[in-house]
PDB file of C-alpha atoms and ligand atoms in Angstrom:
ATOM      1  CA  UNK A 206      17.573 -21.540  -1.834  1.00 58.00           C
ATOM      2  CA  UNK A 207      16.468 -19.734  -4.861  1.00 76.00           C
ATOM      3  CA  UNK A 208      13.854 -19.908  -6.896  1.00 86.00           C
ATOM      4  CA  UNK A 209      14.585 -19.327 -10.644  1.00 87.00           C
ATOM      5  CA  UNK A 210      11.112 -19.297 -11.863  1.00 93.00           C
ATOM      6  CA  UNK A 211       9.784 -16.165  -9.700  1.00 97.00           C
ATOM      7  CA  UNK A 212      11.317 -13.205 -11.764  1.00 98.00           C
ATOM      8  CA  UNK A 213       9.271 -10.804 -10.134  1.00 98.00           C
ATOM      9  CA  UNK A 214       8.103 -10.026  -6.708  1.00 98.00           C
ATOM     10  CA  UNK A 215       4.848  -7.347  -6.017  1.00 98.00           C
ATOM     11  CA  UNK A 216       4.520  -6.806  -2.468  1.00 98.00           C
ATOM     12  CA  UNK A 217       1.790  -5.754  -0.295  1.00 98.00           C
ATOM     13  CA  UNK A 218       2.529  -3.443   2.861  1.00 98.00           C
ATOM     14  CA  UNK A 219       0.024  -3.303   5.579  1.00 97.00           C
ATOM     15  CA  UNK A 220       0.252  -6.335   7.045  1.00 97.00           C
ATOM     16  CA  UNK A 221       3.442  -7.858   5.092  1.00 98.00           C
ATOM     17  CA  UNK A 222       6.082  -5.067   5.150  1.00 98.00           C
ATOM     18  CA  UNK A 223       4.516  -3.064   7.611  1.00 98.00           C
ATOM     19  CA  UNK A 224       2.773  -3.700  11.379  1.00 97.00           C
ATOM     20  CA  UNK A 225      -0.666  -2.866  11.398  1.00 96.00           C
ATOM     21  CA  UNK A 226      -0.316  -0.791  14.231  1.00 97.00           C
ATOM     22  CA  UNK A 227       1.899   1.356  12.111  1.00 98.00           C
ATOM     23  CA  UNK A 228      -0.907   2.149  10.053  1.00 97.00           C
ATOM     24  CA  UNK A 229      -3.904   2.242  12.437  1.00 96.00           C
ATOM     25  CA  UNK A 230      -2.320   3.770  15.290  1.00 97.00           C
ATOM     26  CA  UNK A 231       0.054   6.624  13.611  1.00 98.00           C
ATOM     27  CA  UNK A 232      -0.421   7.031  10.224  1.00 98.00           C
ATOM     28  CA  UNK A 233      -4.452   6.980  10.209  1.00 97.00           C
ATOM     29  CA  UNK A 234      -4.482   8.992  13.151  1.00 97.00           C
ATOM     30  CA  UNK A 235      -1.768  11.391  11.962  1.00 98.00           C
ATOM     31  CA  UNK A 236      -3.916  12.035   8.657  1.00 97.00           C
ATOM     32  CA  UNK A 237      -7.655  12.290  11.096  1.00 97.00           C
ATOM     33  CA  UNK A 238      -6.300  14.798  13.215  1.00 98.00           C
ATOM     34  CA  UNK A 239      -4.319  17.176   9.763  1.00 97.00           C
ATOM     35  CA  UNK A 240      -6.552  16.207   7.302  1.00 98.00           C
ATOM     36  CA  UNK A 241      -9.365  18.916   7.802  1.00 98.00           C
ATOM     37  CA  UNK A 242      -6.722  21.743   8.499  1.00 98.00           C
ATOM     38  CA  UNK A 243      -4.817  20.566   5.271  1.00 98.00           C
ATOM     39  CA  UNK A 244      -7.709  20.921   3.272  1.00 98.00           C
ATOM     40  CA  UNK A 245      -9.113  24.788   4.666  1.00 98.00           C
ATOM     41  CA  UNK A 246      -5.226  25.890   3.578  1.00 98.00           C
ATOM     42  CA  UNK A 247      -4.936  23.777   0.342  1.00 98.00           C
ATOM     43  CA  UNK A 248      -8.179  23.934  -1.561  1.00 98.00           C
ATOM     44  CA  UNK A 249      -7.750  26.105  -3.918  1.00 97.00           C
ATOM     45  CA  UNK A 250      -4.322  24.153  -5.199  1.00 98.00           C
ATOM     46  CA  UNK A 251      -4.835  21.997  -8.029  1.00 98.00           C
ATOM     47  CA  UNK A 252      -3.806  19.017  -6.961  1.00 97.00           C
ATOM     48  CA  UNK A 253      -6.111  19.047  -3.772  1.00 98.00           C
ATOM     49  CA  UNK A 254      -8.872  20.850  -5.732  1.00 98.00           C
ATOM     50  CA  UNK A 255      -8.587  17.697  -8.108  1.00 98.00           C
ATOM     51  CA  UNK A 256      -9.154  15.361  -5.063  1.00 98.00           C
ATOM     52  CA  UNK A 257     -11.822  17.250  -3.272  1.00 98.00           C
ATOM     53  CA  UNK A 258     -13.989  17.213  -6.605  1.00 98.00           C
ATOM     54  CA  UNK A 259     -13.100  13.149  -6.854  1.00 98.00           C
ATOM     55  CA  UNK A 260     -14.666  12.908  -3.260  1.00 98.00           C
ATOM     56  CA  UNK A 261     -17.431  14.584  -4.504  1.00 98.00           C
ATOM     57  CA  UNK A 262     -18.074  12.266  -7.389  1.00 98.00           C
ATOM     58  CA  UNK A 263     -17.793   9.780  -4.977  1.00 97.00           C
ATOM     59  CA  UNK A 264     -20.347  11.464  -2.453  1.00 97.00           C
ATOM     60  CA  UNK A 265     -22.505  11.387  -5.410  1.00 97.00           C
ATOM     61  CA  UNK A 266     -23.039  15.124  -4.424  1.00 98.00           C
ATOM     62  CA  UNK A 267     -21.076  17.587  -6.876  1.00 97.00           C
ATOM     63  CA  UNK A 268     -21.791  20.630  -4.865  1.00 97.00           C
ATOM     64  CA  UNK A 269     -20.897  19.019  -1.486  1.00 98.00           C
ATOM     65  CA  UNK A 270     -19.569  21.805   0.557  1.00 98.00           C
ATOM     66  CA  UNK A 271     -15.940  21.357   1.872  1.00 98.00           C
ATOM     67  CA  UNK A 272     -16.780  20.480   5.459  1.00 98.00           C
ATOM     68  CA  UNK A 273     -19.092  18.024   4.155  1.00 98.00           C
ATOM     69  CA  UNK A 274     -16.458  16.426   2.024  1.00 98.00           C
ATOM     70  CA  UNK A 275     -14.601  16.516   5.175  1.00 98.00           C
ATOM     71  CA  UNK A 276     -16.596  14.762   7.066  1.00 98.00           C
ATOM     72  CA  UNK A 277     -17.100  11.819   4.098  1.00 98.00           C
ATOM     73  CA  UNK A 278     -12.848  12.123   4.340  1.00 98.00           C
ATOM     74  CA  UNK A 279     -13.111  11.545   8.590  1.00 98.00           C
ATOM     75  CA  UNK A 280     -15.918   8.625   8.081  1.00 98.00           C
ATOM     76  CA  UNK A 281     -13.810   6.687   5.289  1.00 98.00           C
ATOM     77  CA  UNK A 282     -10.600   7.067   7.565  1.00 97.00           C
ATOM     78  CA  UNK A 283     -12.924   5.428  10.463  1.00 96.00           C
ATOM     79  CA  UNK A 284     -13.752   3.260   8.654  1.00 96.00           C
ATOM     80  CA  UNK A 285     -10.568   1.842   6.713  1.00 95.00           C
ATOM     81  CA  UNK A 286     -12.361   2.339   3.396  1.00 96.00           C
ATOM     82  CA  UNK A 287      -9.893   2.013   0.592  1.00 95.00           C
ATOM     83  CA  UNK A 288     -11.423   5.315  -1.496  1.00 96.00           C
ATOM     84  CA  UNK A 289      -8.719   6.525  -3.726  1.00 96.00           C
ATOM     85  CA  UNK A 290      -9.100   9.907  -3.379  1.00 98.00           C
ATOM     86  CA  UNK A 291      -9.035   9.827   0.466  1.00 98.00           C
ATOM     87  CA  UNK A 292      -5.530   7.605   0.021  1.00 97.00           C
ATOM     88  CA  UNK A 293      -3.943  10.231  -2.594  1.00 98.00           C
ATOM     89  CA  UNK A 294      -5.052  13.012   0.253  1.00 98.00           C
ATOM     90  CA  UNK A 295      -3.269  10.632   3.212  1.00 98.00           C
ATOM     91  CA  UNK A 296      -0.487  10.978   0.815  1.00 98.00           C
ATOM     92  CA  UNK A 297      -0.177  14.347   0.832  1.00 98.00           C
ATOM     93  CA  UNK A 298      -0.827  14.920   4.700  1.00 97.00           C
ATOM     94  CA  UNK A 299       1.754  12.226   5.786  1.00 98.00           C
ATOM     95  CA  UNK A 300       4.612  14.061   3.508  1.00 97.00           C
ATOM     96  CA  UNK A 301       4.259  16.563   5.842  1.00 94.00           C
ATOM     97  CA  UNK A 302       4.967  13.986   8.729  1.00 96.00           C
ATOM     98  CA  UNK A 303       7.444  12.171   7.028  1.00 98.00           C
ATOM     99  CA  UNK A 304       9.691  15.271   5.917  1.00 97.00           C
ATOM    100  CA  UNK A 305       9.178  16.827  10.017  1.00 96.00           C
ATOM    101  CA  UNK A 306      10.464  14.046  10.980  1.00 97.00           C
ATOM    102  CA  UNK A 307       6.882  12.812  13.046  1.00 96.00           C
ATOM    103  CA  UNK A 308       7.522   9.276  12.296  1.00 98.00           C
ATOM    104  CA  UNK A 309       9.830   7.060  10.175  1.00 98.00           C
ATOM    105  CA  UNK A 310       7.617   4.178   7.405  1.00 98.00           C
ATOM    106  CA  UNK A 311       7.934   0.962   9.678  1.00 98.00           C
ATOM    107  CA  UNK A 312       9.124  -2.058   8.215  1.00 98.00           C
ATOM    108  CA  UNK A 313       9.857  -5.716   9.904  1.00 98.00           C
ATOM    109  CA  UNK A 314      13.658  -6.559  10.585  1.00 97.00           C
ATOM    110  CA  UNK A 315      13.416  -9.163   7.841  1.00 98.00           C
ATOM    111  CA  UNK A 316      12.254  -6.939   4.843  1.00 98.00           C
ATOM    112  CA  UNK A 317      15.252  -4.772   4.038  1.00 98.00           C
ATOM    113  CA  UNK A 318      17.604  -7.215   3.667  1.00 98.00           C
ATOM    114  CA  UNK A 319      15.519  -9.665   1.852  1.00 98.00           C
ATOM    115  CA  UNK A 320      14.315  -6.830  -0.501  1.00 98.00           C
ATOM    116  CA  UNK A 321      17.744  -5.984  -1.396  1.00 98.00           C
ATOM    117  CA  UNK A 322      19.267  -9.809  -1.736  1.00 97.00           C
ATOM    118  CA  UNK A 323      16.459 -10.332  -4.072  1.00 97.00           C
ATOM    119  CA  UNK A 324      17.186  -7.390  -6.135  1.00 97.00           C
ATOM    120  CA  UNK A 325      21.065  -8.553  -6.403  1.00 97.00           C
ATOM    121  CA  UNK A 326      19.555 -11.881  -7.020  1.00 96.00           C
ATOM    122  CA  UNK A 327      17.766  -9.900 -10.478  1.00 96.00           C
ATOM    123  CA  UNK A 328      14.510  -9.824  -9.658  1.00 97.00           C
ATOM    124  CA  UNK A 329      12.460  -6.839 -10.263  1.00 98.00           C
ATOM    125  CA  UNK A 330      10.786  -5.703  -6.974  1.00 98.00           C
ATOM    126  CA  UNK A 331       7.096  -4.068  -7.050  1.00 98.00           C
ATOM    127  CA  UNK A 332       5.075  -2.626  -4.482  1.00 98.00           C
ATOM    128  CA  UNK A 333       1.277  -3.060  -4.477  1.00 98.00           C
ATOM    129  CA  UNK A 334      -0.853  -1.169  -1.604  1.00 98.00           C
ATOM    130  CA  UNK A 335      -4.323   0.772  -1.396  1.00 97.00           C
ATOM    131  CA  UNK A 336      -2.536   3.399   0.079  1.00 97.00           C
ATOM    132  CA  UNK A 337      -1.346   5.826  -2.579  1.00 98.00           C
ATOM    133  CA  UNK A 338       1.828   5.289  -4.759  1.00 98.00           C
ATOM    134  CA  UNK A 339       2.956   8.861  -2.877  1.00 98.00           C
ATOM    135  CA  UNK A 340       2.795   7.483   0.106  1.00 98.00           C
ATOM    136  CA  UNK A 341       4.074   4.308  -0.773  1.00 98.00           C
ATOM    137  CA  UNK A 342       7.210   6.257  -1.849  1.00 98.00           C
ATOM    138  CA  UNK A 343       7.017   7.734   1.346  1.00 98.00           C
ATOM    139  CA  UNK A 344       6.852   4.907   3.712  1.00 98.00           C
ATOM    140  CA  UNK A 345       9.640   3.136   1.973  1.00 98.00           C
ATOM    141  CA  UNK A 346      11.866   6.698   1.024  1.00 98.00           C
ATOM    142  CA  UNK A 347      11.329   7.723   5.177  1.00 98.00           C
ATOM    143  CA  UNK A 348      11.815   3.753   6.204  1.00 98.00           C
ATOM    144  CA  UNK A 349      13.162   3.436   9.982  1.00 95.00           C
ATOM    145  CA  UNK A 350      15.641   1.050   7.769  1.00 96.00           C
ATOM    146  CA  UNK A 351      16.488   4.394   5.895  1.00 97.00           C
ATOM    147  CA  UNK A 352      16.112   5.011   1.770  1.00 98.00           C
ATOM    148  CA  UNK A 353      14.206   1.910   0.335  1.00 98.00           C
ATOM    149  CA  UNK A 354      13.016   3.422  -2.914  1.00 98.00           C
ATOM    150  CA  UNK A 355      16.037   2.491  -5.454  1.00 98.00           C
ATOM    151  CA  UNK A 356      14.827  -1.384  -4.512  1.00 98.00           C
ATOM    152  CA  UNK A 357      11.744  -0.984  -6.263  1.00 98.00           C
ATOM    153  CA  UNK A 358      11.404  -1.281 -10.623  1.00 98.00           C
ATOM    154  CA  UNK A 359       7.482   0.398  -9.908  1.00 98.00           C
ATOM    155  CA  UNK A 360       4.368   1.173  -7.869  1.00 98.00           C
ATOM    156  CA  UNK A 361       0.768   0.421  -8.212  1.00 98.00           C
ATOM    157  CA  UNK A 362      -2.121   1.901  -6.533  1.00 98.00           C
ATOM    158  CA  UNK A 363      -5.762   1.584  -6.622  1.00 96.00           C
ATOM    159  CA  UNK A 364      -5.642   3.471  -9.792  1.00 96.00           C
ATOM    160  CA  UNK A 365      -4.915   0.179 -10.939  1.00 98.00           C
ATOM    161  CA  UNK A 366      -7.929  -1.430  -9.461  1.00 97.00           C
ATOM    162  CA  UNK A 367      -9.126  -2.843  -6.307  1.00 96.00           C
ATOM    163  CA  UNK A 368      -6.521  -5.285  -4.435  1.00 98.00           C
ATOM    164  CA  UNK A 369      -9.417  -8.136  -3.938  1.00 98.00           C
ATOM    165  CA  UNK A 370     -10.364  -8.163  -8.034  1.00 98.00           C
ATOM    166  CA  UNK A 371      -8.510 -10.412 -10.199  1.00 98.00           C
ATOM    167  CA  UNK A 372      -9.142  -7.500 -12.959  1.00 98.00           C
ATOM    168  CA  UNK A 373      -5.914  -5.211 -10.983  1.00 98.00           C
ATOM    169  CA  UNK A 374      -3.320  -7.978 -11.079  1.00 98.00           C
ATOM    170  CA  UNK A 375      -4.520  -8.892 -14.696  1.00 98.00           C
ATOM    171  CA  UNK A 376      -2.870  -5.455 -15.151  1.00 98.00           C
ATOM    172  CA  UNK A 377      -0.130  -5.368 -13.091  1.00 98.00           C
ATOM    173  CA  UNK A 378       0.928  -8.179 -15.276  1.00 98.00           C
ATOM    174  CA  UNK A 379       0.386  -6.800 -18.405  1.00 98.00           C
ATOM    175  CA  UNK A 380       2.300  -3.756 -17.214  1.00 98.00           C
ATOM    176  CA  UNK A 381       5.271  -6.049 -15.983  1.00 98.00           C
ATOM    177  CA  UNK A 382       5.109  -7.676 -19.577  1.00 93.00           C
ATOM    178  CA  UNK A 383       5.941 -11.180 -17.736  1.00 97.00           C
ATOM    179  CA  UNK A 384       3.912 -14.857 -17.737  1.00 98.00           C
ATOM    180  CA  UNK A 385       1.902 -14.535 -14.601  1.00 98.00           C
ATOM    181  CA  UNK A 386       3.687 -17.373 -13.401  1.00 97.00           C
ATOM    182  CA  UNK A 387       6.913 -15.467 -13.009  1.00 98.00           C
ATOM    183  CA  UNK A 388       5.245 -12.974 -10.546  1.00 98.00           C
ATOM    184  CA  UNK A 389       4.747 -13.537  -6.957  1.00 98.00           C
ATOM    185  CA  UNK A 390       2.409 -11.430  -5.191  1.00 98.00           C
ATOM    186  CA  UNK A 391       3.172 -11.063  -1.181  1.00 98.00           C
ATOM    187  CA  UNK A 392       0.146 -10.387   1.160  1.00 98.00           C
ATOM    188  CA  UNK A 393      -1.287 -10.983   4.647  1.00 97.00           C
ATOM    189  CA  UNK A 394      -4.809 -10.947   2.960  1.00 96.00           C
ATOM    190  CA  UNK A 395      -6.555 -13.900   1.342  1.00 96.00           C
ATOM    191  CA  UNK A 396      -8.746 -12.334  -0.792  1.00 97.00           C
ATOM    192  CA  UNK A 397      -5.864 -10.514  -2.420  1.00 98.00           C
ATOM    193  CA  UNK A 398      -4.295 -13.859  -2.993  1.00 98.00           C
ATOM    194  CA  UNK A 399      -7.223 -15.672  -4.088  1.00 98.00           C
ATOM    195  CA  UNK A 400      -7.598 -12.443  -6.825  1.00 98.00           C
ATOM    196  CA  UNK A 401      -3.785 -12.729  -7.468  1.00 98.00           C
ATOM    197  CA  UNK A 402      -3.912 -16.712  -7.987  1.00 98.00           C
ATOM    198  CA  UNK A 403      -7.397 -16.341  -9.967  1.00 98.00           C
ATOM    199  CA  UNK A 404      -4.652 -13.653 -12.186  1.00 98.00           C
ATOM    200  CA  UNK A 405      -2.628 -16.561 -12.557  1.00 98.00           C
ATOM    201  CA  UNK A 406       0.291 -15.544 -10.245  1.00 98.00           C
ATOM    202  CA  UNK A 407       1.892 -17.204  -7.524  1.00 97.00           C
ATOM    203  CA  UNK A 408       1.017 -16.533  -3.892  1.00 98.00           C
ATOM    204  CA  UNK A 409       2.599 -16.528  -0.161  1.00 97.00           C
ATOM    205  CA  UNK A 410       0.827 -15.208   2.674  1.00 97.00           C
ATOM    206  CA  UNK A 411       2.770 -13.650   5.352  1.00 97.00           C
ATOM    207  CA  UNK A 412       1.076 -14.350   8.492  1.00 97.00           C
ATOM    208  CA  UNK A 413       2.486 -11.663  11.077  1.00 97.00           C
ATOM    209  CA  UNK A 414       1.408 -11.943  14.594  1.00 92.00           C
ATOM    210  CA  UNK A 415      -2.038 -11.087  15.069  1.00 86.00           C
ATOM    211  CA  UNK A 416      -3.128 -12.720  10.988  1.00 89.00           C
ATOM    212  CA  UNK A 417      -4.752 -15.522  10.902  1.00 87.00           C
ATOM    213  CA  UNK A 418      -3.662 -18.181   8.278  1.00 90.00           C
ATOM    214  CA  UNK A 419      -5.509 -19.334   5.712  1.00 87.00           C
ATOM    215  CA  UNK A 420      -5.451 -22.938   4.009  1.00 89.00           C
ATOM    216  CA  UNK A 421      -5.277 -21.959   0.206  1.00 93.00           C
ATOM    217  CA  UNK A 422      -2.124 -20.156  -0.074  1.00 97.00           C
ATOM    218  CA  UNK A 423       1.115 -21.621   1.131  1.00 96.00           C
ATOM    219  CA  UNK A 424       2.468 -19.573   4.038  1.00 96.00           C
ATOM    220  CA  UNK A 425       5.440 -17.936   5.575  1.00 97.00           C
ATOM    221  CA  UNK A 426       5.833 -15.913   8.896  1.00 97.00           C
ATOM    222  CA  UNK A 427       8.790 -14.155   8.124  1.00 98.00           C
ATOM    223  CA  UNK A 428      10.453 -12.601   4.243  1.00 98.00           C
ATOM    224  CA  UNK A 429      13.807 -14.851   4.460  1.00 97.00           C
ATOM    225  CA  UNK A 430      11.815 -17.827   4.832  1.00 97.00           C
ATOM    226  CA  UNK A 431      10.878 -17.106   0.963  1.00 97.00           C
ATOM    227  CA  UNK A 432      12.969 -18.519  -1.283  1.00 91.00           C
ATOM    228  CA  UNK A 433      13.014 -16.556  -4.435  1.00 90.00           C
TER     229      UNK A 433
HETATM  230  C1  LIG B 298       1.209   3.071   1.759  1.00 68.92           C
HETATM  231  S1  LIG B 298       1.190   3.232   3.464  1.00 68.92           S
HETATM  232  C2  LIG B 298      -0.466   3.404   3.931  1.00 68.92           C
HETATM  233  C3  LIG B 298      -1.233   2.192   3.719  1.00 68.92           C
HETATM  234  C4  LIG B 298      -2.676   2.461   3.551  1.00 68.92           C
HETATM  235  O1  LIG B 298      -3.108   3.603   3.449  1.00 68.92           O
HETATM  236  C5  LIG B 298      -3.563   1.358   3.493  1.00 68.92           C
HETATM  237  O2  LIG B 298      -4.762   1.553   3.324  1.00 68.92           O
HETATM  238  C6  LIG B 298      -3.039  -0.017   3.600  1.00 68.92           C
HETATM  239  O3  LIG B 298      -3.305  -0.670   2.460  1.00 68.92           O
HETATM  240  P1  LIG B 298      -2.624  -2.076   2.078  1.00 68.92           P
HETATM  241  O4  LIG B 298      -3.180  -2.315   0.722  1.00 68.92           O
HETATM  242  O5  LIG B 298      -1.145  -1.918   2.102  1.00 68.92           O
HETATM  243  O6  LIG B 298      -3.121  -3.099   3.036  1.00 68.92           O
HETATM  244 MG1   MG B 299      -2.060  -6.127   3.790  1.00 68.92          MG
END
């Protein structure tokens, strides 16, 4: 069954795409335990410099030294706060893991071959994650289903906003340059879909073992039980 109305899909990972465990137990860890050595060998690069100064600004405390930024880096991880310079550093960290060969980006035996009969199908495919657009590149580039990244038209990040303010999908769908009915945003998380509806897109919830449903969004356990 198709769905001719639903021209694009954006799709959350943790949680949708991705086990949770995948992201608690290996990549959060991986980036804990190489995060502080990363940042004594890489400071002085631009692109790390650039981040250290944004967790700064965020510290409120511009002349934070570097093992106090560290520290803020380990407490956010513990804490699964979505801080966007702490997800563009992940980023960086788990190329390393990705390219060594450390782990593969996990993805439920239903995604890949939904992803791709929806893109023959001519919709335009969109991923939507806190986690950087890097390492969303990565996950699906380094998937354990192989080379994902030719599936997807675009990425956005929290650079775009936060994923539980109506504000970010307002502008994912102005960057899409589609009605916001034609979108449908994928997530395990309510309050993304509540900020996704409130955008004016459609929702589906995928409710993975271990999530807990919800009663405003319709629901689906599985990505070929979406018809699209
Ligand atoms: C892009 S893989 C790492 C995911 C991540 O860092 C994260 O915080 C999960 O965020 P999501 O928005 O996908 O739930
Ligand atoms: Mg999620």
């Amino acid at each position: 069954m198709s769905n001719p109305a639903v021209r694009a899909v954006v799709t959350d990972i943790e949680g949708t795409t991705t086990d949770i465990n995948f992201v608690h137990k290996v990549l959060f860890p991986y980036a804990q335990a190489k995060l502080p050595d990363f940042l004594r060998a890489n400071a002085g690069t631009p692109a790390v410099a650039e981040q250290i100064n944004a967790v700064r600004r965020d510290m409120g405390d511009a002349d934070a030294t570097l093992d106090a930024v560290i520290a803020q880096l380990l407490h956010w991880i513990e804490t699964d706060q979505k801080v966007t310079p702490l997800k563009a550093l992940q980023g960086m960290v788990w190329a390393d893991g990705y390219q060594r060969g450390d782990f593969k980006g996990h993805l439920y035996s239903d995604v890949a071959p939904a992803l791709r009969q929806w893109q023959q199908a001519g919709k335009a495919l969109y991923v939507y994650s806190s986690g950087s657009v890097q390492a969303q590149k990565l996950l699906f580039g380094y998937s354990d289903e192989g080379d994902l990244t030719p599936l997807f038209s675009g990425y956005f990040d929290t650079h775009i906003g936060h994923k539980r303010e109506a504000t970010a999908y307002q502008r994912i769908i102005a960057e899409l340059d589609l009605p916001p009915e034609a979108v449908l945003f994928l997530s395990d998380v309510v309050e993304e879909l509540d900020a996704a509806k409130q955008a004016g897109m459609q929702t589906l919830q995928l409710v993975r073992e271990g999530t807990q449903a919800g009663n405003t969004h319709a629901c689906v356990t599985r990505f070929d039980e979406i018809a699209v």
